[in-house]
């Protein structure tokens, strides 16, 4: 205990001496008492180190051993292998220096075998002509080779070959074409046998009532086959055939007697502006009368509901005022094709002034695929157009147009949600822009409401309305 205290005091004193300033006396060492259990008075006990145990050496009894390689030396080489090689035999130097003998005659190679060897074209010297006259170049065109004759008839003349029955009979002289006394060209054989036969043949007497026969033309045999005409091409010296000019009158265009052509209103678009049609629905609940619409600045179209009892009278009033009329109708859910045919006959009888059919806002005309397909032949026969609501890719309307029915899809229902006048004018501006982008025009749908009529009047005075031609619906359907 005391030993630790003294050591601590000496250490502190040494530090004080080292840290003190030069010239100053070292501080007095003070002994400090170290309390028991503080750890400063612990001693390290000397003990023997605990070393790890040595590992056992591996057993080599069962391990395979490799024999060391044999030393590389020349002990096994015999006397023959070490003997120097013999010098190569080169022959007589004088014989090798002589030039080889070249055989020019025949330019052939003598080979001691049965196979023939062709002469070399390079070893044959060219033949030089002795003078320019010896060089003969033929300028005549090439002729086909003459047919080969047999050996027996090769040296015979033409009559002898004919008597011997050779394959080369004597050729007969070709007929010569000469004009006869009448000036008509015919075929005359100049051989003596042919002339004798012609003189011996009797000449038939001419029949006064028979039609005179003409000799065949040059190189032909005449019209001997029934139903076959020859000598149709012109010949030299023949008179030119008369050309009969036939006047083909244009076929008269048949007038279309369908409902679209019968009930349409006259319309003219001299400036060629994009077309835009506005349809207003009348179901009998609007207080607006026909008198307020007669002075409208541009054409309107009115669709009357066929389920309304006053549809026939309203359609007659609109048509008398100069507006086009449409029959607005719906097919019931699950309608069959025969139901569609009966219903359409009733619609046309109730609204005979209609130019087209407008799909209603209830069940519409597309609830049944079979019934929708039945509309095409009926509308095509009656001549009515068709205006449908947009539905997906407008497949039903495209099928109608493919069947030849004048049809179109509505661009927008601009007051179906009770829109105010400002929203209606904005929708009309969008429709005018769309009409300017496409060629077939657009159709808008509205209702007989006070806000709608006010918005249509104000919009007709704007510049956007002047960019399109507000037209009856029949004009847009014809463009479609």
Short mmCIF file of C-alpha atoms in Angstrom, two decimals:
data_model
loop_
_atom_site.label_atom_id
_atom_site.label_comp_id
_atom_site.label_asym_id
_atom_site.label_seq_id
_atom_site.Cartn_x
_atom_site.Cartn_y
_atom_site.Cartn_z
CA UNK A 1 0.00 0.00 0.00
CA UNK A 2 2.72 2.40 0.91
CA UNK A 3 4.76 1.40 -2.07
CA UNK A 4 1.96 2.42 -4.47
CA UNK A 5 1.56 5.70 -2.67
CA UNK A 6 5.23 6.54 -2.98
CA UNK A 7 5.36 5.65 -6.62
CA UNK A 8 2.34 7.89 -7.34
CA UNK A 9 3.97 10.73 -5.48
CA UNK A 10 7.18 10.42 -7.42
CA UNK A 11 5.35 10.39 -10.70
CA UNK A 12 3.38 13.49 -9.89
CA UNK A 13 6.52 15.24 -8.78
CA UNK A 14 8.32 14.41 -11.96
CA UNK A 15 5.47 15.79 -14.02
CA UNK A 16 5.48 18.95 -11.99
CA UNK A 17 9.18 19.42 -12.53
CA UNK A 18 8.91 18.85 -16.29
CA UNK A 19 5.93 21.16 -16.70
CA UNK A 20 7.23 23.94 -14.56
CA UNK A 21 8.76 27.07 -15.90
CA UNK A 22 12.57 27.38 -15.90
CA UNK A 23 14.07 29.03 -12.86
CA UNK A 24 11.25 28.05 -10.57
CA UNK A 25 11.63 25.66 -7.71
CA UNK A 26 10.11 22.25 -8.18
CA UNK A 27 6.87 21.73 -6.31
CA UNK A 28 6.86 19.77 -3.18
CA UNK A 29 5.91 16.17 -3.58
CA UNK A 30 2.81 15.17 -1.68
CA UNK A 31 1.91 11.62 -0.94
CA UNK A 32 -1.59 10.58 -1.83
CA UNK A 33 -3.51 7.86 -0.25
CA UNK A 34 -5.06 5.38 -2.64
CA UNK A 35 -8.31 3.97 -1.30
CA UNK A 36 -8.66 0.22 -1.18
CA UNK A 37 -10.51 -1.38 -4.07
CA UNK A 38 -9.91 1.53 -6.47
CA UNK A 39 -7.76 -0.56 -8.80
CA UNK A 40 -4.60 1.57 -8.59
CA UNK A 41 -2.90 -0.83 -6.23
CA UNK A 42 -3.45 -3.98 -8.23
CA UNK A 43 -0.53 -6.26 -9.04
CA UNK A 44 -0.03 -8.58 -11.97
CA UNK A 45 0.50 -12.12 -10.89
CA UNK A 46 3.25 -14.02 -12.63
CA UNK A 47 1.90 -17.32 -13.98
CA UNK A 48 3.00 -19.85 -16.59
CA UNK A 49 1.69 -19.18 -20.08
CA UNK A 50 -1.00 -21.54 -21.37
CA UNK A 51 0.35 -22.71 -24.73
CA UNK A 52 -1.76 -24.67 -27.28
CA UNK A 53 -1.21 -28.38 -27.63
CA UNK A 54 0.87 -29.63 -30.57
CA UNK A 55 -1.01 -31.26 -33.47
CA UNK A 56 -0.37 -34.86 -34.44
CA UNK A 57 1.57 -35.51 -37.63
CA UNK A 58 -0.45 -37.21 -40.48
CA UNK A 59 0.07 -40.86 -41.12
CA UNK A 60 1.90 -41.56 -44.41
CA UNK A 61 1.48 -45.33 -44.51
CA UNK A 62 -1.53 -45.39 -46.89
CA UNK A 63 -0.45 -42.48 -49.10
CA UNK A 64 0.62 -43.34 -52.70
CA UNK A 65 4.19 -42.52 -53.56
CA UNK A 66 5.48 -41.16 -56.91
CA UNK A 67 8.74 -42.52 -58.18
CA UNK A 68 11.36 -39.91 -58.93
CA UNK A 69 12.06 -39.31 -62.64
CA UNK A 70 15.01 -40.94 -64.32
CA UNK A 71 18.01 -38.71 -64.91
CA UNK A 72 18.30 -37.15 -68.38
CA UNK A 73 21.57 -38.36 -69.80
CA UNK A 74 22.89 -39.92 -73.01
CA UNK A 75 23.79 -43.25 -71.53
CA UNK A 76 21.32 -45.22 -73.69
CA UNK A 77 22.40 -43.79 -77.08
CA UNK A 78 24.22 -46.39 -79.21
CA UNK A 79 27.06 -46.07 -81.69
CA UNK A 80 24.75 -46.13 -84.79
CA UNK A 81 22.74 -43.14 -83.68
CA UNK A 82 25.81 -41.03 -83.16
CA UNK A 83 27.33 -41.81 -86.58
CA UNK A 84 27.34 -38.83 -89.03
CA UNK A 85 24.89 -38.87 -92.00
CA UNK A 86 26.13 -39.69 -95.48
CA UNK A 87 26.55 -36.90 -98.03
CA UNK A 88 23.67 -36.59 -100.63
CA UNK A 89 24.33 -37.75 -104.20
CA UNK A 90 24.00 -34.82 -106.63
CA UNK A 91 25.03 -36.49 -109.91
CA UNK A 92 27.34 -35.19 -112.58
CA UNK A 93 27.67 -31.41 -112.42
CA UNK A 94 28.44 -31.07 -116.16
CA UNK A 95 25.33 -33.05 -117.16
CA UNK A 96 23.12 -30.94 -114.98
CA UNK A 97 24.46 -27.70 -116.48
CA UNK A 98 23.39 -28.62 -120.03
CA UNK A 99 20.11 -27.08 -121.39
CA UNK A 100 17.15 -29.44 -121.83
CA UNK A 101 16.10 -30.52 -125.31
CA UNK A 102 12.70 -29.04 -126.49
CA UNK A 103 10.81 -30.92 -129.20
CA UNK A 104 9.08 -28.37 -131.47
CA UNK A 105 7.99 -30.67 -134.24
CA UNK A 106 4.43 -31.84 -133.68
CA UNK A 107 4.20 -29.97 -130.39
CA UNK A 108 3.35 -33.23 -128.77
CA UNK A 109 4.55 -35.02 -125.69
CA UNK A 110 5.66 -38.62 -125.87
CA UNK A 111 4.14 -40.59 -123.07
CA UNK A 112 4.61 -44.30 -122.67
CA UNK A 113 0.97 -45.09 -121.92
CA UNK A 114 -2.28 -45.94 -123.69
CA UNK A 115 -4.00 -42.62 -122.82
CA UNK A 116 -3.88 -40.03 -125.64
CA UNK A 117 -2.25 -36.68 -124.95
CA UNK A 118 -3.43 -33.60 -126.85
CA UNK A 119 -0.85 -31.24 -128.28
CA UNK A 120 -0.28 -27.96 -126.51
CA UNK A 121 -1.75 -24.95 -128.40
CA UNK A 122 1.06 -22.77 -127.11
CA UNK A 123 3.73 -25.06 -128.61
CA UNK A 124 2.32 -24.87 -132.17
CA UNK A 125 3.79 -21.95 -134.14
CA UNK A 126 1.21 -19.74 -135.90
CA UNK A 127 0.76 -20.00 -139.69
CA UNK A 128 1.75 -16.73 -141.36
CA UNK A 129 0.19 -16.02 -144.82
CA UNK A 130 2.63 -15.43 -147.63
CA UNK A 131 0.80 -12.37 -149.00
CA UNK A 132 -2.27 -10.21 -148.51
CA UNK A 133 -4.11 -12.03 -151.29
CA UNK A 134 -3.92 -15.26 -149.37
CA UNK A 135 -6.02 -13.77 -146.60
CA UNK A 136 -9.73 -14.34 -147.48
CA UNK A 137 -12.43 -12.96 -145.19
CA UNK A 138 -16.08 -13.72 -146.05
CA UNK A 139 -18.57 -10.91 -145.56
CA UNK A 140 -21.66 -13.02 -146.48
CA UNK A 141 -24.15 -13.76 -143.69
CA UNK A 142 -23.92 -17.13 -142.08
CA UNK A 143 -26.16 -19.78 -143.66
CA UNK A 144 -27.74 -22.76 -141.93
CA UNK A 145 -26.05 -26.07 -142.60
CA UNK A 146 -27.45 -28.09 -145.51
CA UNK A 147 -29.34 -31.24 -144.56
CA UNK A 148 -27.18 -34.30 -144.66
CA UNK A 149 -27.87 -36.78 -147.47
CA UNK A 150 -27.33 -40.47 -147.42
CA UNK A 151 -24.27 -41.90 -149.05
CA UNK A 152 -26.17 -43.53 -151.90
CA UNK A 153 -27.87 -40.31 -153.11
CA UNK A 154 -24.97 -38.00 -152.43
CA UNK A 155 -23.68 -38.11 -155.99
CA UNK A 156 -27.06 -38.24 -157.78
CA UNK A 157 -28.86 -35.39 -159.53
CA UNK A 158 -32.34 -34.19 -158.62
CA UNK A 159 -34.29 -36.46 -161.09
CA UNK A 160 -32.16 -39.43 -160.16
CA UNK A 161 -32.83 -38.86 -156.47
CA UNK A 162 -36.58 -38.64 -157.14
CA UNK A 163 -36.54 -41.95 -159.09
CA UNK A 164 -34.43 -43.69 -156.48
CA UNK A 165 -36.90 -42.66 -153.76
CA UNK A 166 -34.43 -40.44 -151.94
CA UNK A 167 -35.50 -38.35 -149.04
CA UNK A 168 -34.71 -35.27 -151.11
CA UNK A 169 -37.46 -34.99 -153.77
CA UNK A 170 -37.20 -32.37 -156.41
CA UNK A 171 -38.74 -29.12 -155.27
CA UNK A 172 -41.69 -27.83 -157.23
CA UNK A 173 -41.58 -24.27 -158.52
CA UNK A 174 -43.35 -21.75 -156.30
CA UNK A 175 -46.63 -20.30 -157.62
CA UNK A 176 -46.43 -16.82 -159.09
CA UNK A 177 -49.17 -14.28 -158.41
CA UNK A 178 -50.20 -12.45 -161.58
CA UNK A 179 -53.29 -10.33 -162.28
CA UNK A 180 -55.91 -11.77 -164.61
CA UNK A 181 -57.79 -9.97 -167.36
CA UNK A 182 -60.37 -8.50 -165.00
CA UNK A 183 -57.72 -6.82 -162.94
CA UNK A 184 -58.25 -9.07 -159.94
CA UNK A 185 -55.23 -10.74 -158.53
CA UNK A 186 -55.34 -14.54 -158.29
CA UNK A 187 -53.07 -17.51 -157.84
CA UNK A 188 -51.56 -18.99 -161.03
CA UNK A 189 -49.24 -21.98 -161.21
CA UNK A 190 -46.61 -21.55 -163.93
CA UNK A 191 -45.73 -25.26 -164.17
CA UNK A 192 -46.63 -26.99 -167.49
CA UNK A 193 -48.80 -29.61 -165.81
CA UNK A 194 -50.85 -26.92 -164.04
CA UNK A 195 -51.31 -24.93 -167.29
CA UNK A 196 -52.50 -28.06 -169.16
CA UNK A 197 -55.05 -28.86 -166.46
CA UNK A 198 -56.31 -25.28 -166.45
CA UNK A 199 -56.83 -25.30 -170.25
CA UNK A 200 -58.60 -28.70 -170.24
CA UNK A 201 -61.01 -27.81 -167.44
CA UNK A 202 -64.50 -26.74 -168.65
CA UNK A 203 -65.56 -23.19 -167.94
CA UNK A 204 -69.00 -23.02 -166.21
CA UNK A 205 -71.59 -20.77 -167.76
CA UNK A 206 -72.43 -17.67 -165.78
CA UNK A 207 -75.88 -17.49 -164.25
CA UNK A 208 -77.54 -14.18 -164.90
CA UNK A 209 -79.56 -14.26 -161.67
CA UNK A 210 -76.76 -15.58 -159.47
CA UNK A 211 -74.73 -13.21 -157.43
CA UNK A 212 -71.37 -12.59 -159.10
CA UNK A 213 -68.53 -14.16 -157.22
CA UNK A 214 -65.31 -12.31 -156.64
CA UNK A 215 -61.96 -13.92 -156.67
CA UNK A 216 -60.24 -14.23 -153.33
CA UNK A 217 -57.76 -11.60 -152.34
CA UNK A 218 -54.03 -11.97 -152.61
CA UNK A 219 -52.74 -14.93 -150.66
CA UNK A 220 -56.14 -16.11 -149.27
CA UNK A 221 -58.66 -18.78 -150.14
CA UNK A 222 -61.81 -16.71 -149.63
CA UNK A 223 -64.67 -16.99 -147.15
CA UNK A 224 -65.28 -20.71 -147.47
CA UNK A 225 -65.96 -21.52 -143.83
CA UNK A 226 -69.42 -20.69 -142.58
CA UNK A 227 -69.42 -17.92 -140.00
CA UNK A 228 -65.73 -17.06 -140.62
CA UNK A 229 -64.94 -13.79 -142.37
CA UNK A 230 -61.58 -13.09 -143.96
CA UNK A 231 -60.04 -10.10 -145.77
CA UNK A 232 -61.05 -7.76 -142.97
CA UNK A 233 -57.77 -5.87 -143.06
CA UNK A 234 -57.32 -3.09 -145.68
CA UNK A 235 -55.07 -3.72 -148.68
CA UNK A 236 -53.15 -1.43 -151.01
CA UNK A 237 -55.38 0.19 -153.63
CA UNK A 238 -58.61 -0.72 -151.83
CA UNK A 239 -61.03 2.14 -151.09
CA UNK A 240 -61.06 3.40 -147.56
CA UNK A 241 -63.96 2.06 -145.51
CA UNK A 242 -66.69 4.43 -144.58
CA UNK A 243 -66.64 5.49 -140.95
CA UNK A 244 -70.09 5.87 -139.47
CA UNK A 245 -70.06 8.21 -136.54
CA UNK A 246 -72.53 7.08 -133.95
CA UNK A 247 -73.82 9.64 -131.50
CA UNK A 248 -74.13 8.23 -128.00
CA UNK A 249 -76.78 10.08 -126.12
CA UNK A 250 -76.17 10.45 -122.36
CA UNK A 251 -78.41 8.41 -120.18
CA UNK A 252 -80.96 10.38 -118.30
CA UNK A 253 -80.34 10.43 -114.55
CA UNK A 254 -83.33 8.88 -112.79
CA UNK A 255 -85.00 11.09 -110.26
CA UNK A 256 -84.79 9.97 -106.66
CA UNK A 257 -88.30 9.57 -105.27
CA UNK A 258 -87.27 8.85 -101.68
CA UNK A 259 -88.47 10.75 -98.63
CA UNK A 260 -85.15 12.60 -98.27
CA UNK A 261 -85.40 14.05 -101.77
CA UNK A 262 -89.15 14.56 -101.59
CA UNK A 263 -89.31 16.47 -98.28
CA UNK A 264 -86.00 18.37 -98.32
CA UNK A 265 -85.75 22.17 -98.30
CA UNK A 266 -83.88 24.00 -101.04
CA UNK A 267 -80.39 24.98 -99.96
CA UNK A 268 -77.47 26.65 -101.70
CA UNK A 269 -73.87 27.01 -100.52
CA UNK A 270 -72.10 29.10 -103.18
CA UNK A 271 -69.04 29.81 -101.02
CA UNK A 272 -68.49 26.14 -100.20
CA UNK A 273 -68.37 26.66 -96.44
CA UNK A 274 -68.41 23.73 -93.98
CA UNK A 275 -71.94 22.54 -93.21
CA UNK A 276 -73.54 22.64 -89.77
CA UNK A 277 -77.12 21.60 -88.94
CA UNK A 278 -79.03 22.27 -85.70
CA UNK A 279 -81.94 20.01 -84.66
CA UNK A 280 -84.41 21.05 -81.95
CA UNK A 281 -86.61 18.37 -80.32
CA UNK A 282 -90.32 19.03 -79.75
CA UNK A 283 -92.17 16.67 -77.41
CA UNK A 284 -95.21 18.92 -76.92
CA UNK A 285 -94.08 20.38 -73.56
CA UNK A 286 -92.43 23.60 -74.80
CA UNK A 287 -94.36 26.92 -74.53
CA UNK A 288 -92.49 28.41 -77.50
CA UNK A 289 -94.76 28.66 -80.54
CA UNK A 290 -94.03 28.49 -84.24
CA UNK A 291 -94.52 32.26 -84.59
CA UNK A 292 -91.33 33.00 -82.63
CA UNK A 293 -89.25 30.76 -84.90
CA UNK A 294 -90.42 31.86 -88.34
CA UNK A 295 -88.16 34.93 -88.35
CA UNK A 296 -85.02 32.98 -87.37
CA UNK A 297 -81.92 34.21 -89.28
CA UNK A 298 -80.76 30.71 -90.42
CA UNK A 299 -82.43 27.35 -91.12
CA UNK A 300 -83.45 25.08 -88.25
CA UNK A 301 -84.61 21.47 -88.14
CA UNK A 302 -87.32 20.10 -85.83
CA UNK A 303 -87.70 16.53 -84.58
CA UNK A 304 -91.15 15.56 -83.31
CA UNK A 305 -91.63 12.64 -80.95
CA UNK A 306 -93.71 9.93 -82.64
CA UNK A 307 -95.15 8.88 -79.24
CA UNK A 308 -96.71 12.35 -78.86
CA UNK A 309 -100.34 12.52 -79.95
CA UNK A 310 -99.82 15.92 -81.61
CA UNK A 311 -96.76 14.84 -83.61
CA UNK A 312 -98.59 14.78 -86.95
CA UNK A 313 -100.05 18.29 -86.54
CA UNK A 314 -96.74 19.74 -85.31
CA UNK A 315 -94.83 18.17 -88.21
CA UNK A 316 -97.30 19.67 -90.67
CA UNK A 317 -96.92 23.15 -89.12
CA UNK A 318 -93.11 23.04 -89.20
CA UNK A 319 -93.04 21.86 -92.80
CA UNK A 320 -95.50 24.56 -93.86
CA UNK A 321 -93.26 27.18 -92.19
CA UNK A 322 -90.29 26.05 -94.31
CA UNK A 323 -88.40 23.85 -91.82
CA UNK A 324 -87.28 20.28 -92.29
CA UNK A 325 -88.87 17.67 -90.03
CA UNK A 326 -87.46 14.48 -88.50
CA UNK A 327 -89.30 11.61 -86.78
CA UNK A 328 -87.78 10.99 -83.34
CA UNK A 329 -88.36 7.37 -82.21
CA UNK A 330 -87.12 4.63 -79.89
CA UNK A 331 -87.24 0.84 -80.16
CA UNK A 332 -88.25 -1.15 -77.07
CA UNK A 333 -85.70 -3.29 -75.24
CA UNK A 334 -85.16 -6.66 -76.91
CA UNK A 335 -87.07 -5.67 -80.05
CA UNK A 336 -87.08 -8.25 -82.85
CA UNK A 337 -86.58 -7.48 -86.54
CA UNK A 338 -90.28 -7.83 -87.29
CA UNK A 339 -91.06 -5.39 -84.45
CA UNK A 340 -88.75 -2.81 -86.00
CA UNK A 341 -90.41 -3.17 -89.40
CA UNK A 342 -93.94 -2.72 -87.99
CA UNK A 343 -92.89 0.25 -85.85
CA UNK A 344 -91.21 2.07 -88.73
CA UNK A 345 -94.27 1.73 -90.93
CA UNK A 346 -96.30 3.40 -88.16
CA UNK A 347 -93.72 6.21 -87.79
CA UNK A 348 -93.76 7.05 -91.48
CA UNK A 349 -97.54 7.06 -91.57
CA UNK A 350 -97.71 9.44 -88.60
CA UNK A 351 -94.99 11.84 -89.86
CA UNK A 352 -95.07 11.67 -93.67
CA UNK A 353 -93.17 15.00 -93.91
CA UNK A 354 -90.02 13.52 -92.30
CA UNK A 355 -86.76 13.58 -94.22
CA UNK A 356 -85.01 11.31 -91.73
CA UNK A 357 -85.38 9.38 -88.48
CA UNK A 358 -83.72 10.71 -85.31
CA UNK A 359 -82.74 8.23 -82.61
CA UNK A 360 -84.58 9.04 -79.39
CA UNK A 361 -83.02 9.76 -76.00
CA UNK A 362 -84.73 6.87 -74.16
CA UNK A 363 -83.94 3.34 -75.35
CA UNK A 364 -82.80 4.55 -78.78
CA UNK A 365 -82.45 2.35 -81.83
CA UNK A 366 -79.37 0.36 -80.82
CA UNK A 367 -80.75 -1.74 -77.96
CA UNK A 368 -81.14 -4.82 -80.18
CA UNK A 369 -78.52 -5.69 -82.79
CA UNK A 370 -80.93 -7.71 -84.93
CA UNK A 371 -83.54 -4.95 -84.91
CA UNK A 372 -80.91 -2.32 -85.75
CA UNK A 373 -79.76 -4.38 -88.73
CA UNK A 374 -83.38 -4.56 -89.95
CA UNK A 375 -83.55 -0.74 -90.17
CA UNK A 376 -81.12 -0.58 -93.10
CA UNK A 377 -83.26 -2.25 -95.81
CA UNK A 378 -86.40 -0.43 -94.64
CA UNK A 379 -84.76 3.02 -94.69
CA UNK A 380 -83.09 2.28 -98.02
CA UNK A 381 -86.44 1.35 -99.57
CA UNK A 382 -88.32 4.35 -98.18
CA UNK A 383 -85.49 6.81 -98.92
CA UNK A 384 -85.28 8.24 -95.38
CA UNK A 385 -82.06 9.34 -93.73
CA UNK A 386 -80.92 8.39 -90.22
CA UNK A 387 -79.35 10.47 -87.43
CA UNK A 388 -78.00 8.45 -84.48
CA UNK A 389 -76.45 9.28 -81.11
CA UNK A 390 -72.72 8.63 -80.78
CA UNK A 391 -72.03 5.17 -79.35
CA UNK A 392 -68.45 3.96 -79.05
CA UNK A 393 -66.97 3.70 -82.54
CA UNK A 394 -70.38 4.37 -84.15
CA UNK A 395 -70.42 0.86 -85.62
CA UNK A 396 -74.19 0.85 -86.21
CA UNK A 397 -74.09 4.14 -88.11
CA UNK A 398 -71.15 2.97 -90.25
CA UNK A 399 -73.03 -0.22 -91.13
CA UNK A 400 -76.02 1.88 -92.19
CA UNK A 401 -73.83 4.05 -94.40
CA UNK A 402 -72.25 0.93 -95.94
CA UNK A 403 -75.73 -0.35 -96.85
CA UNK A 404 -76.43 2.89 -98.73
CA UNK A 405 -78.55 4.70 -96.11
CA UNK A 406 -77.76 8.46 -95.76
CA UNK A 407 -76.78 8.53 -92.10
CA UNK A 408 -74.73 10.56 -89.61
CA UNK A 409 -73.92 10.67 -85.90
CA UNK A 410 -74.62 13.66 -83.67
CA UNK A 411 -71.60 15.71 -82.69
CA UNK A 412 -73.02 16.95 -79.37
CA UNK A 413 -76.22 17.34 -77.36
CA UNK A 414 -75.56 20.92 -76.23
CA UNK A 415 -78.38 21.48 -73.67
CA UNK A 416 -79.24 17.99 -72.41
CA UNK A 417 -77.98 18.82 -68.87
CA UNK A 418 -79.74 22.18 -68.62
CA UNK A 419 -76.74 24.26 -69.73
CA UNK A 420 -77.05 28.04 -69.71
CA UNK A 421 -76.71 30.33 -72.73
CA UNK A 422 -72.93 30.84 -72.26
CA UNK A 423 -72.24 27.08 -72.22
CA UNK A 424 -74.46 26.57 -75.27
CA UNK A 425 -72.54 29.22 -77.25
CA UNK A 426 -69.25 27.58 -76.26
CA UNK A 427 -70.49 24.22 -77.54
CA UNK A 428 -71.59 25.81 -80.80
CA UNK A 429 -68.11 27.33 -81.25
CA UNK A 430 -66.57 23.89 -80.81
CA UNK A 431 -68.96 22.44 -83.39
CA UNK A 432 -68.01 25.16 -85.89
CA UNK A 433 -64.32 24.36 -85.42
CA UNK A 434 -64.99 20.64 -85.96
CA UNK A 435 -67.00 21.38 -89.12
CA UNK A 436 -64.04 23.35 -90.46
CA UNK A 437 -61.76 20.32 -89.88
CA UNK A 438 -63.87 17.66 -91.63
CA UNK A 439 -65.60 17.63 -94.99
CA UNK A 440 -68.96 16.04 -94.19
CA UNK A 441 -70.23 18.62 -91.67
CA UNK A 442 -71.64 18.27 -88.13
CA UNK A 443 -75.10 17.96 -86.58
CA UNK A 444 -76.00 19.48 -83.18
CA UNK A 445 -79.01 18.56 -81.00
CA UNK A 446 -80.97 20.86 -78.68
CA UNK A 447 -84.44 21.45 -77.21
CA UNK A 448 -87.16 24.07 -77.45
CA UNK A 449 -86.09 26.05 -74.36
CA UNK A 450 -85.97 29.81 -73.84
CA UNK A 451 -82.23 29.76 -72.99
CA UNK A 452 -81.50 27.65 -76.05
CA UNK A 453 -83.35 29.95 -78.46
CA UNK A 454 -81.65 33.02 -76.91
CA UNK A 455 -78.18 31.42 -77.20
CA UNK A 456 -78.82 30.45 -80.84
CA UNK A 457 -79.88 34.00 -81.73
CA UNK A 458 -76.81 35.58 -80.06
CA UNK A 459 -74.40 33.02 -81.49
CA UNK A 460 -75.70 33.61 -85.03
CA UNK A 461 -74.39 37.18 -84.81
CA UNK A 462 -70.80 36.16 -83.93
CA UNK A 463 -67.89 35.73 -86.30
CA UNK A 464 -67.63 32.02 -85.57
CA UNK A 465 -71.10 31.43 -86.99
CA UNK A 466 -70.08 33.17 -90.21
CA UNK A 467 -67.30 30.59 -90.78
CA UNK A 468 -69.83 27.79 -91.42
CA UNK A 469 -72.95 27.39 -93.53
CA UNK A 470 -75.92 26.67 -91.27
CA UNK A 471 -77.89 24.22 -93.38
CA UNK A 472 -80.88 21.87 -93.23
CA UNK A 473 -80.12 18.36 -92.05
CA UNK A 474 -80.75 16.88 -95.51
CA UNK A 475 -77.70 18.75 -96.89
CA UNK A 476 -75.43 17.23 -94.23
CA UNK A 477 -76.85 13.74 -94.82
CA UNK A 478 -76.21 14.03 -98.55
CA UNK A 479 -72.64 15.14 -97.81
CA UNK A 480 -72.18 12.12 -95.56
#
